[in-house]
Amino acid sequence: MVAKTVPVDPFDLIVFGGTGDLARRKLLPALFHRFMARQVPDDALIIGAARGKMTRKAFQAHTIDALEEFVAEDERPKDKVKTFVAMVDYATVDAMSDLGWDALVKRLKGREDRPRAFYLSVAPRFFGPICDRLGANDLVTAATRLVVEKPLGRDYESALALNAQLAASFDESQLYRIDHYLGKETVQNLMALRFGNALFEPLWNSKFIDHVQITAAESVAVGSRGGYYDQNGAMRDMVQNHMMQLLCLTAMEPPSHFDPGAVRDEKLKVLKALSPITETDVEDHVIRGQYAAGRKGPGYVEEAGDPNSRTECFIALKVEIDNWRWAGAPFYLRTGKRLAARHTEIAIRFKDAPHSIFDSGVAGMKGNALVITLQPNEGIQLRLNIKDPGPGGMRIVSAPLDMSFAKDLGREVRMPDAYERLLMDVIRGDQTLFMRGDEVEAAWAWIDPIIKACEGGKATPVSYAQGSDGPMESHILLHQDGRRWRDIE
Ligand code: BG6
């Protein structure tokens, strides 16, 4: 089975921060994959823009290096790489001065009818100055889109200020706020599963669902990012964006249509229905952790370069949603570094059968679970209770109904990286998988009091062993509700 692609119109993509890490690791390889899939036409123009002086040739060589490092050898035939880099150009442009802007204007002249995307892969302090200069130089055409990525603020106030700054030069319909989790194939599959099958929707509520667990576990340490990470912590780095988005897609009402307005309206309603976690009850809902030094390497505080750091690199939360669908069925979220494995999943735990008709009782019977695995092995698994095969009575065991995409849909389907999908959506002008400004603000509005309470000394981080599944306190959070986390493996 071969994945079908619909080509996009010839476009101009200008990546500010074009020589940076994201462009090298993700954007250039993603564009190349889409080019190989014949989705990117070969008269597209991709301009890397940055302050440093560099020739077009040098940037093309830089692009080849990136592809050699991040695209498998058998997926990058030499002649295709050559055609691809012919579409690549470089512009020396300074966000903070007039340097290079005239040349960029000249380069884009006469191309006003093509979809034009400016991708700001730069620190947020440059967003405002770049937007101002794009406006002042008349570079914002009707078909222009602006792409930005987290951090989209540090709190509610700064998110408001950032949105206002973007709104000064762009209409909301031109803004593409990336959360790369929304581009992950399985996340989109969650919507297909929920809204493409009549099977689940009648059960998708607290009458049948006991609770939901969302886990984003990483085995890597913060490593050399320690100093930077310590300014943010897991709450800002993972929960405010990625985890909140996963929660929204799991909890939202069916939108009337799969379009940007309808989907984002429903996600926003979930964010607004989150039960506030206040300073008085934060310790009943939030567990924060830091990995201790161990055989695998130094502890979090050493890597952060601050022995007194109170920033969390692990967090577990109990989140309640105040609406009819979810009252009584909490969402438990956890994410952390240096855990037992890299594993991201959404697990929907259904309620136990109300009564067992089998002599063996309910001992072997567990509530059904629907597990949507985002990584490393994307797939969906439904755990059912079945009869233990063989004679000797009716014993019930839990067994999986397993759909591993790579296996079941044929090996030729390479799981595309999230950026491939998202970049093509930008060019097509489809905002469905991007966050709207009000969503970002609503997520911060709910998170802010939790961060404030933690920074004020509540829920101080507890230590956990490297390679474990987090601190004991995180298990207690569920035990006290009569539940347990799924293993991280
Ligand atoms: C990023 C965070 O947004 O997501 C990182 O800043 C984290 O700290 C990463 O490692 C995880 O992304 P993925 O796609 O590897 O799950």
Coordinates of C-alpha atoms and ligand atoms in Angstrom, one line a residue:
M1 CA 0.0 0.0 0.0
V2 CA 1.4 3.4 -1.0
A3 CA 0.4 6.5 0.9
K4 CA -1.5 8.9 -1.4
T5 CA -0.4 12.5 -1.7
V6 CA -2.0 15.5 -3.2
P7 CA 0.6 18.0 -4.7
V8 CA 0.5 21.5 -3.3
D9 CA 0.8 24.6 -5.4
P10 CA 4.2 26.1 -6.1
F11 CA 5.1 28.1 -3.0
D12 CA 7.8 30.3 -1.5
L13 CA 8.9 29.4 2.0
I14 CA 11.2 31.6 3.9
V15 CA 12.7 30.1 7.1
F16 CA 14.0 32.7 9.5
G17 CA 16.6 30.8 11.5
G18 CA 17.3 28.9 8.4
T19 CA 20.7 27.8 9.5
G20 CA 19.5 26.7 12.9
D21 CA 18.9 23.3 14.5
L22 CA 15.2 22.9 13.7
A23 CA 15.7 23.7 10.0
R24 CA 18.5 21.2 9.8
R25 CA 17.0 18.4 11.8
K26 CA 13.4 18.7 10.9
L27 CA 12.3 21.3 8.3
L28 CA 14.7 20.5 5.4
P29 CA 14.4 16.7 5.8
A30 CA 10.6 17.1 6.0
L31 CA 10.5 19.2 2.8
F32 CA 12.7 16.7 1.1
H33 CA 10.5 13.8 2.0
R34 CA 7.4 15.6 0.6
F35 CA 9.4 16.4 -2.5
M36 CA 10.2 12.7 -2.9
A37 CA 6.5 12.0 -2.5
R38 CA 5.9 14.4 -5.4
Q39 CA 4.0 16.7 -3.1
V40 CA 6.4 19.6 -3.3
P41 CA 6.6 20.8 -6.9
D42 CA 10.1 21.4 -8.2
D43 CA 9.5 25.1 -8.8
A44 CA 9.0 25.7 -5.1
L45 CA 11.4 28.2 -3.5
I46 CA 12.9 27.5 -0.1
I47 CA 14.9 30.4 1.4
G48 CA 17.0 30.0 4.5
A49 CA 17.2 33.4 6.1
A50 CA 19.6 34.3 8.9
R51 CA 21.9 37.1 10.0
G52 CA 25.2 35.4 9.0
K53 CA 26.7 36.0 5.6
M54 CA 26.5 32.9 3.5
T55 CA 26.4 32.2 -0.2
R56 CA 23.6 30.3 -1.9
K57 CA 26.1 27.5 -2.7
A58 CA 27.2 27.2 0.9
F59 CA 23.6 27.0 2.1
Q60 CA 22.9 24.3 -0.5
A61 CA 25.9 22.4 0.8
H62 CA 24.5 22.8 4.4
T63 CA 21.2 21.4 3.1
I64 CA 22.9 18.4 1.6
D65 CA 24.7 17.8 4.9
A66 CA 21.3 18.0 6.7
L67 CA 19.8 15.4 4.4
E68 CA 22.7 13.1 4.7
E69 CA 22.4 13.2 8.4
F70 CA 18.6 13.0 8.8
V71 CA 17.3 11.1 5.8
A72 CA 18.1 7.4 5.3
E73 CA 20.5 6.7 2.5
D74 CA 18.1 4.6 0.5
E75 CA 15.5 7.4 0.6
R76 CA 17.7 10.1 -1.0
P77 CA 18.8 9.2 -4.5
K78 CA 21.6 11.6 -5.6
D79 CA 19.8 13.1 -8.6
K80 CA 16.7 13.9 -6.4
V81 CA 18.9 15.6 -3.9
K82 CA 20.4 17.7 -6.7
T83 CA 17.0 18.7 -8.0
F84 CA 15.8 19.5 -4.4
V85 CA 18.8 21.7 -3.5
A86 CA 18.3 23.7 -6.7
M87 CA 15.1 25.0 -5.1
V88 CA 17.0 26.2 -2.1
D89 CA 18.4 29.7 -1.7
Y90 CA 19.8 31.8 1.1
A91 CA 19.2 35.4 2.3
T92 CA 21.2 37.3 4.8
V93 CA 18.6 39.2 6.8
D94 CA 18.8 40.8 10.2
A95 CA 15.7 40.8 12.3
M96 CA 16.9 43.8 14.2
S97 CA 18.1 46.1 11.5
D98 CA 17.5 46.9 7.8
L99 CA 20.3 44.6 6.7
G100 CA 19.2 42.4 3.9
W101 CA 15.5 43.3 3.7
D102 CA 15.7 45.1 0.3
A103 CA 17.4 42.1 -1.2
L104 CA 14.6 39.8 0.2
V105 CA 12.0 42.1 -1.3
K106 CA 13.7 42.0 -4.6
R107 CA 13.9 38.2 -4.5
L108 CA 10.2 37.8 -3.9
K109 CA 9.0 40.5 -6.3
G110 CA 6.6 39.3 -8.9
R111 CA 5.7 36.2 -6.9
E112 CA 2.8 37.7 -5.0
D113 CA 0.3 35.2 -6.2
R114 CA 2.0 32.2 -4.9
P115 CA 1.4 30.9 -1.4
R116 CA 4.1 32.5 0.8
A117 CA 5.0 31.3 4.2
F118 CA 7.4 32.9 6.7
Y119 CA 8.5 30.3 9.3
L120 CA 10.0 32.0 12.4
S121 CA 12.4 29.4 13.7
V122 CA 13.9 32.0 16.0
A123 CA 13.7 33.0 19.7
P124 CA 10.3 34.7 20.4
R125 CA 12.0 38.0 21.1
F126 CA 12.6 38.3 17.4
F127 CA 8.9 37.6 16.5
G128 CA 7.8 41.2 16.9
P129 CA 10.7 42.9 15.0
I130 CA 10.4 40.4 12.1
C131 CA 6.7 40.8 11.8
D132 CA 7.1 44.6 11.9
R133 CA 9.7 44.5 9.1
L134 CA 7.6 42.0 7.0
G135 CA 4.8 44.6 7.2
A136 CA 7.0 47.6 6.6
N137 CA 8.5 46.0 3.5
D138 CA 5.1 45.1 2.1
L139 CA 6.0 41.4 2.2
V140 CA 2.7 40.3 3.6
T141 CA 0.5 39.4 0.7
A142 CA -3.0 38.0 0.8
A143 CA -1.6 34.5 0.4
T144 CA 1.0 34.9 3.2
R145 CA 1.0 32.7 6.3
L146 CA 3.2 33.1 9.4
V147 CA 4.4 30.0 11.2
V148 CA 5.5 30.2 14.9
E149 CA 6.4 27.6 17.4
K150 CA 6.6 27.4 21.2
P151 CA 7.4 28.9 23.5
L152 CA 4.2 30.9 22.9
G153 CA 4.5 32.9 26.1
R154 CA 5.7 31.9 29.6
D155 CA 2.3 32.6 31.2
Y156 CA -1.1 34.0 30.4
E157 CA 0.0 37.7 30.3
S158 CA 3.0 37.1 28.0
A159 CA 0.8 34.9 25.7
L160 CA -1.7 37.7 25.4
A161 CA 1.1 40.2 24.6
L162 CA 2.5 37.8 22.0
N163 CA -0.8 37.3 20.4
A164 CA -1.4 41.0 20.2
Q165 CA 2.1 41.5 18.7
L166 CA 1.3 38.9 16.0
A167 CA -2.2 40.4 15.4
A168 CA -0.6 43.8 14.6
S169 CA 0.8 42.4 11.3
F170 CA -1.3 39.3 10.6
D171 CA -4.9 38.2 10.6
E172 CA -5.6 35.2 12.8
S173 CA -6.5 33.3 9.5
Q174 CA -2.8 33.7 8.5
L175 CA -1.3 32.4 11.7
Y176 CA 0.0 28.9 12.1
R177 CA 1.0 28.1 15.7
I178 CA 2.7 24.8 15.5
D179 CA 2.4 22.1 18.2
H180 CA 4.2 19.2 16.5
Y181 CA 2.2 16.7 18.5
L182 CA -0.8 17.6 16.4
G183 CA 1.1 16.5 13.3
K184 CA 1.8 13.1 14.7
E185 CA 0.0 10.4 12.6
T186 CA -1.6 8.7 15.6
V187 CA -3.0 11.9 17.0
Q188 CA -4.9 12.4 13.7
N189 CA -5.9 8.8 14.0
L190 CA -7.4 9.4 17.3
M191 CA -9.9 11.7 15.6
A192 CA -10.5 9.2 12.8
L193 CA -11.1 6.5 15.4
R194 CA -13.5 8.6 17.5
F195 CA -15.4 10.3 14.7
G196 CA -15.1 7.8 11.9
N197 CA -16.6 4.9 13.8
A198 CA -20.0 4.7 15.5
L199 CA -18.6 2.1 17.8
F200 CA -16.8 4.3 20.4
E201 CA -18.8 7.5 20.6
P202 CA -21.7 6.1 22.7
L203 CA -19.2 4.8 25.3
W204 CA -17.0 7.9 25.2
N205 CA -18.1 9.4 28.6
S206 CA -17.8 8.9 32.3
K207 CA -20.7 6.5 32.3
F208 CA -18.5 3.9 30.6
I209 CA -15.0 5.3 31.0
D210 CA -13.4 5.1 34.4
H211 CA -10.5 7.4 33.6
V212 CA -8.0 8.4 31.0
Q213 CA -4.2 8.2 31.3
I214 CA -1.9 10.3 29.0
T215 CA 1.8 9.5 29.3
A216 CA 4.7 11.1 27.5
A217 CA 7.7 9.4 28.9
E218 CA 11.2 10.1 27.6
S219 CA 14.3 8.1 28.4
V220 CA 16.7 10.9 27.6
A221 CA 18.0 13.3 30.2
V222 CA 18.0 17.1 29.8
G223 CA 21.7 16.9 29.2
S224 CA 23.3 19.9 27.6
R225 CA 19.9 21.6 27.4
G226 CA 19.8 21.7 31.3
G227 CA 20.4 25.4 31.8
Y228 CA 17.7 26.4 29.3
Y229 CA 15.3 23.7 30.4
D230 CA 15.6 24.8 34.0
Q231 CA 13.9 28.1 33.1
N232 CA 10.9 26.2 32.0
G233 CA 10.4 22.7 33.4
A234 CA 8.0 20.0 32.3
M235 CA 4.9 22.1 32.9
R236 CA 5.9 24.7 30.4
D237 CA 7.8 22.5 28.1
M238 CA 5.3 19.6 27.7
V239 CA 2.1 20.1 29.6
Q240 CA 0.9 23.5 28.5
N241 CA 1.1 22.6 24.9
H242 CA 1.5 18.9 23.8
M243 CA -0.3 17.2 26.8
M244 CA -3.1 19.8 26.8
Q245 CA -3.6 19.2 23.1
L246 CA -3.8 15.5 23.5
L247 CA -6.3 15.9 26.4
C248 CA -8.4 18.3 24.2
L249 CA -8.6 15.9 21.3
T250 CA -9.5 13.0 23.6
A251 CA -12.1 14.9 25.5
M252 CA -13.7 17.2 23.0
E253 CA -17.2 16.9 21.6
P254 CA -17.6 15.8 18.0
P255 CA -17.0 18.9 15.8
S256 CA -19.7 19.5 13.2
H257 CA -17.0 19.2 10.5
F258 CA -13.3 18.5 10.3
D259 CA -12.4 22.1 9.7
P260 CA -10.3 24.6 11.6
G261 CA -13.1 26.6 13.1
A262 CA -15.1 23.7 14.3
V263 CA -12.2 21.6 15.6
R264 CA -10.6 24.5 17.4
D265 CA -13.9 25.7 18.9
E266 CA -14.4 22.2 20.5
K267 CA -10.9 22.1 21.9
L268 CA -11.3 25.6 23.4
K269 CA -14.5 24.4 25.2
V270 CA -12.5 21.6 26.8
L271 CA -9.8 24.0 28.0
K272 CA -12.5 26.3 29.5
A273 CA -14.1 23.4 31.3
L274 CA -11.0 22.3 33.1
S275 CA -11.5 22.3 36.8
P276 CA -9.2 24.9 38.3
I277 CA -6.4 23.6 40.5
T278 CA -5.9 26.2 43.2
E279 CA -3.1 26.8 45.7
T280 CA -5.0 24.9 48.4
D281 CA -5.5 21.7 46.4
V282 CA -2.5 21.7 44.2
E283 CA -0.7 19.1 46.3
D284 CA -3.7 16.7 45.9
H285 CA -3.4 17.0 42.1
V286 CA 0.2 17.6 41.2
I287 CA 3.4 15.7 41.8
R288 CA 6.6 17.1 40.5
G289 CA 9.9 15.2 40.3
Q290 CA 13.6 15.4 39.5
Y291 CA 15.8 12.5 38.6
A292 CA 18.6 11.7 41.1
A293 CA 22.2 11.1 40.1
G294 CA 22.7 7.4 39.2
R295 CA 24.7 4.9 37.3
K296 CA 23.4 6.4 34.0
G297 CA 24.6 9.8 34.7
P298 CA 24.4 13.0 36.8
G299 CA 21.1 14.0 38.4
Y300 CA 18.8 16.7 37.1
V301 CA 20.0 19.5 39.4
E302 CA 23.6 18.9 38.3
E303 CA 22.6 19.0 34.7
A304 CA 20.6 22.2 35.3
G305 CA 23.7 23.7 36.9
D306 CA 21.8 24.7 40.0
P307 CA 21.9 22.5 43.1
N308 CA 18.9 24.3 44.5
S309 CA 16.8 24.1 41.4
R310 CA 13.1 23.6 42.1
T311 CA 12.2 23.1 38.5
E312 CA 10.5 19.8 37.6
C313 CA 11.6 17.4 34.9
F314 CA 8.8 15.1 35.8
I315 CA 5.2 16.0 36.5
A316 CA 2.0 14.0 37.1
L317 CA -1.3 15.7 37.3
K318 CA -4.9 14.7 38.0
V319 CA -7.1 16.8 35.8
E320 CA -10.9 17.0 36.1
I321 CA -13.2 18.3 33.4
D322 CA -16.4 20.0 34.6
N323 CA -18.9 19.0 32.0
W324 CA -21.6 16.3 31.6
R325 CA -19.4 14.0 29.5
W326 CA -16.5 13.8 31.9
A327 CA -17.7 14.5 35.4
G328 CA -16.4 11.7 37.5
A329 CA -13.8 10.4 35.0
P330 CA -10.5 12.2 35.7
F331 CA -7.6 12.5 33.2
Y332 CA -4.2 11.6 34.7
L333 CA -1.3 13.2 32.8
R334 CA 2.4 12.4 33.3
T335 CA 5.5 13.3 31.5
G336 CA 9.2 13.3 32.4
K337 CA 12.8 12.8 31.4
R338 CA 15.1 9.9 32.1
L339 CA 12.2 7.5 32.6
A340 CA 12.2 3.7 31.9
A341 CA 11.5 4.1 28.1
R342 CA 10.5 6.5 25.4
H343 CA 6.8 5.9 25.3
T344 CA 3.8 8.2 24.5
E345 CA 0.3 6.9 24.8
I346 CA -3.3 7.8 25.6
A347 CA -5.0 5.0 27.5
I348 CA -8.8 5.0 27.9
R349 CA -9.7 2.8 30.7
F350 CA -13.3 1.6 30.6
K351 CA -15.2 0.6 33.7
D352 CA -15.3 -3.0 34.9
A353 CA -18.2 -5.2 33.9
P354 CA -20.9 -4.6 36.6
H355 CA -21.3 -8.3 37.4
S356 CA -19.6 -11.5 36.5
I357 CA -21.6 -14.5 35.3
F358 CA -18.5 -16.7 35.4
D359 CA -17.8 -19.0 38.4
S360 CA -14.2 -17.7 38.5
G361 CA -15.6 -14.3 39.4
V362 CA -14.1 -11.1 38.1
A363 CA -10.6 -12.0 39.2
G364 CA -9.2 -12.4 35.7
M365 CA -11.5 -9.7 34.3
K366 CA -10.1 -6.2 33.9
G367 CA -12.0 -3.2 32.5
N368 CA -11.4 -2.9 28.8
A369 CA -8.7 -0.5 27.8
L370 CA -8.2 1.3 24.5
V371 CA -4.6 2.3 24.1
I372 CA -3.5 4.7 21.5
T373 CA 0.3 4.6 21.1
L374 CA 2.0 7.7 19.6
Q375 CA 5.5 6.4 19.9
P376 CA 7.7 4.5 19.5
N377 CA 5.4 2.0 17.8
E378 CA 2.4 3.8 16.5
G379 CA -0.8 1.8 16.8
I380 CA -4.0 1.3 18.6
Q381 CA -4.8 -1.6 20.9
L382 CA -8.0 -2.6 22.5
R383 CA -7.7 -4.9 25.5
L384 CA -10.6 -7.3 25.7
N385 CA -11.5 -10.1 28.1
I386 CA -11.6 -13.4 26.4
K387 CA -11.7 -17.1 27.4
D388 CA -8.4 -18.6 28.2
P389 CA -8.1 -21.2 25.5
G390 CA -8.3 -24.9 26.3
P391 CA -10.4 -27.2 28.4
G392 CA -10.8 -27.0 32.1
G393 CA -13.5 -24.4 32.7
M394 CA -14.2 -20.9 31.8
R395 CA -11.2 -18.8 32.8
I396 CA -11.1 -15.2 31.6
V397 CA -7.9 -13.5 30.5
S398 CA -7.2 -10.1 29.1
A399 CA -5.9 -10.1 25.5
P400 CA -5.1 -7.3 23.0
L401 CA -6.8 -6.7 19.7
D402 CA -3.8 -5.1 18.2
M403 CA -3.4 -2.7 15.3
S404 CA 0.1 -1.8 14.7
F405 CA 0.1 0.6 11.7
A406 CA 3.5 -0.3 10.3
K407 CA 2.6 -4.0 10.3
D408 CA -1.1 -3.9 9.3
L409 CA -1.0 -1.2 6.6
G410 CA 2.0 -2.6 4.8
R411 CA 5.6 -1.9 5.3
E412 CA 5.9 0.6 2.4
V413 CA 4.0 3.2 4.4
R414 CA 6.8 5.2 6.1
M415 CA 5.4 7.0 9.1
P416 CA 5.9 10.6 8.1
D417 CA 7.4 13.0 10.6
A418 CA 4.9 15.5 12.1
Y419 CA 6.6 18.4 10.3
E420 CA 5.9 16.9 6.9
R421 CA 2.2 17.0 7.4
L422 CA 2.2 20.4 9.1
L423 CA 4.4 22.2 6.5
M424 CA 2.1 21.0 3.7
D425 CA -0.9 22.1 5.7
V426 CA 0.6 25.6 6.0
I427 CA 1.1 25.7 2.2
R428 CA -2.4 24.5 1.6
G429 CA -3.8 27.0 4.1
D430 CA -5.4 24.4 6.4
Q431 CA -5.2 25.5 10.0
T432 CA -7.1 22.5 11.5
L433 CA -3.9 21.1 13.1
F434 CA -2.6 24.4 14.4
M435 CA -3.5 26.2 17.7
R436 CA -5.6 29.2 17.6
G437 CA -4.6 32.2 19.8
D438 CA -7.5 31.8 22.2
E439 CA -6.6 28.1 22.8
V440 CA -3.0 29.1 23.8
E441 CA -4.4 31.7 26.1
A442 CA -6.9 29.4 27.7
A443 CA -4.3 26.7 28.3
W444 CA -2.1 29.3 30.1
A445 CA -5.0 30.6 32.1
W446 CA -5.5 27.2 33.5
I447 CA -1.8 26.4 34.0
D448 CA -0.8 29.8 35.5
P449 CA -2.2 29.2 39.1
I450 CA -0.6 25.8 39.2
I451 CA 2.8 27.2 38.2
K452 CA 2.4 30.1 40.7
A453 CA 1.5 27.7 43.5
C454 CA 4.5 25.5 42.7
E455 CA 6.9 28.5 42.5
G456 CA 5.5 29.6 45.8
G457 CA 6.8 26.4 47.4
K458 CA 3.9 24.0 46.9
A459 CA 4.4 20.5 45.5
T460 CA 8.2 20.7 45.7
P461 CA 9.9 18.3 43.4
V462 CA 10.6 14.8 44.8
S463 CA 13.4 12.7 43.6
Y464 CA 13.1 9.6 41.4
A465 CA 15.6 7.0 40.1
Q466 CA 16.8 7.2 36.6
G467 CA 15.3 4.6 34.4
S468 CA 12.2 4.3 36.7
D469 CA 8.7 5.2 36.0
G470 CA 8.9 8.3 38.1
P471 CA 8.6 9.1 41.8
M472 CA 6.6 6.9 44.2
E473 CA 4.3 9.9 45.0
S474 CA 3.1 9.8 41.4
H475 CA 1.8 6.2 42.0
I476 CA 0.2 7.3 45.2
L477 CA -1.7 10.0 43.3
L478 CA -3.5 7.2 41.5
H479 CA -3.6 4.6 44.4
Q480 CA -5.5 7.0 46.5
D481 CA -8.2 7.0 43.8
G482 CA -8.1 3.1 43.6
R483 CA -6.3 3.2 40.3
R484 CA -2.8 2.5 38.9
W485 CA -0.6 3.8 36.2
R486 CA 0.1 1.6 33.2
D487 CA 3.7 0.4 33.1
I488 CA 6.1 2.5 31.0
E489 CA 7.9 0.0 28.7
Ligands
BG6_1 C1 9.6 19.3 22.7 C2 10.1 19.5 24.1 O1 8.6 20.2 22.4 O2 9.1 18.0 22.6 C3 11.2 18.5 24.4 O3 10.7 20.8 24.2 C4 10.7 17.1 24.2 O4 11.7 18.7 25.7 C5 10.1 17.0 22.8 O5 11.8 16.2 24.3 C6 9.4 15.6 22.7 O6 8.9 15.5 21.3 P1 8.8 14.0 20.7 O7 8.2 14.3 19.4 O8 10.1 13.4 20.7 O9 7.9 13.3 21.6

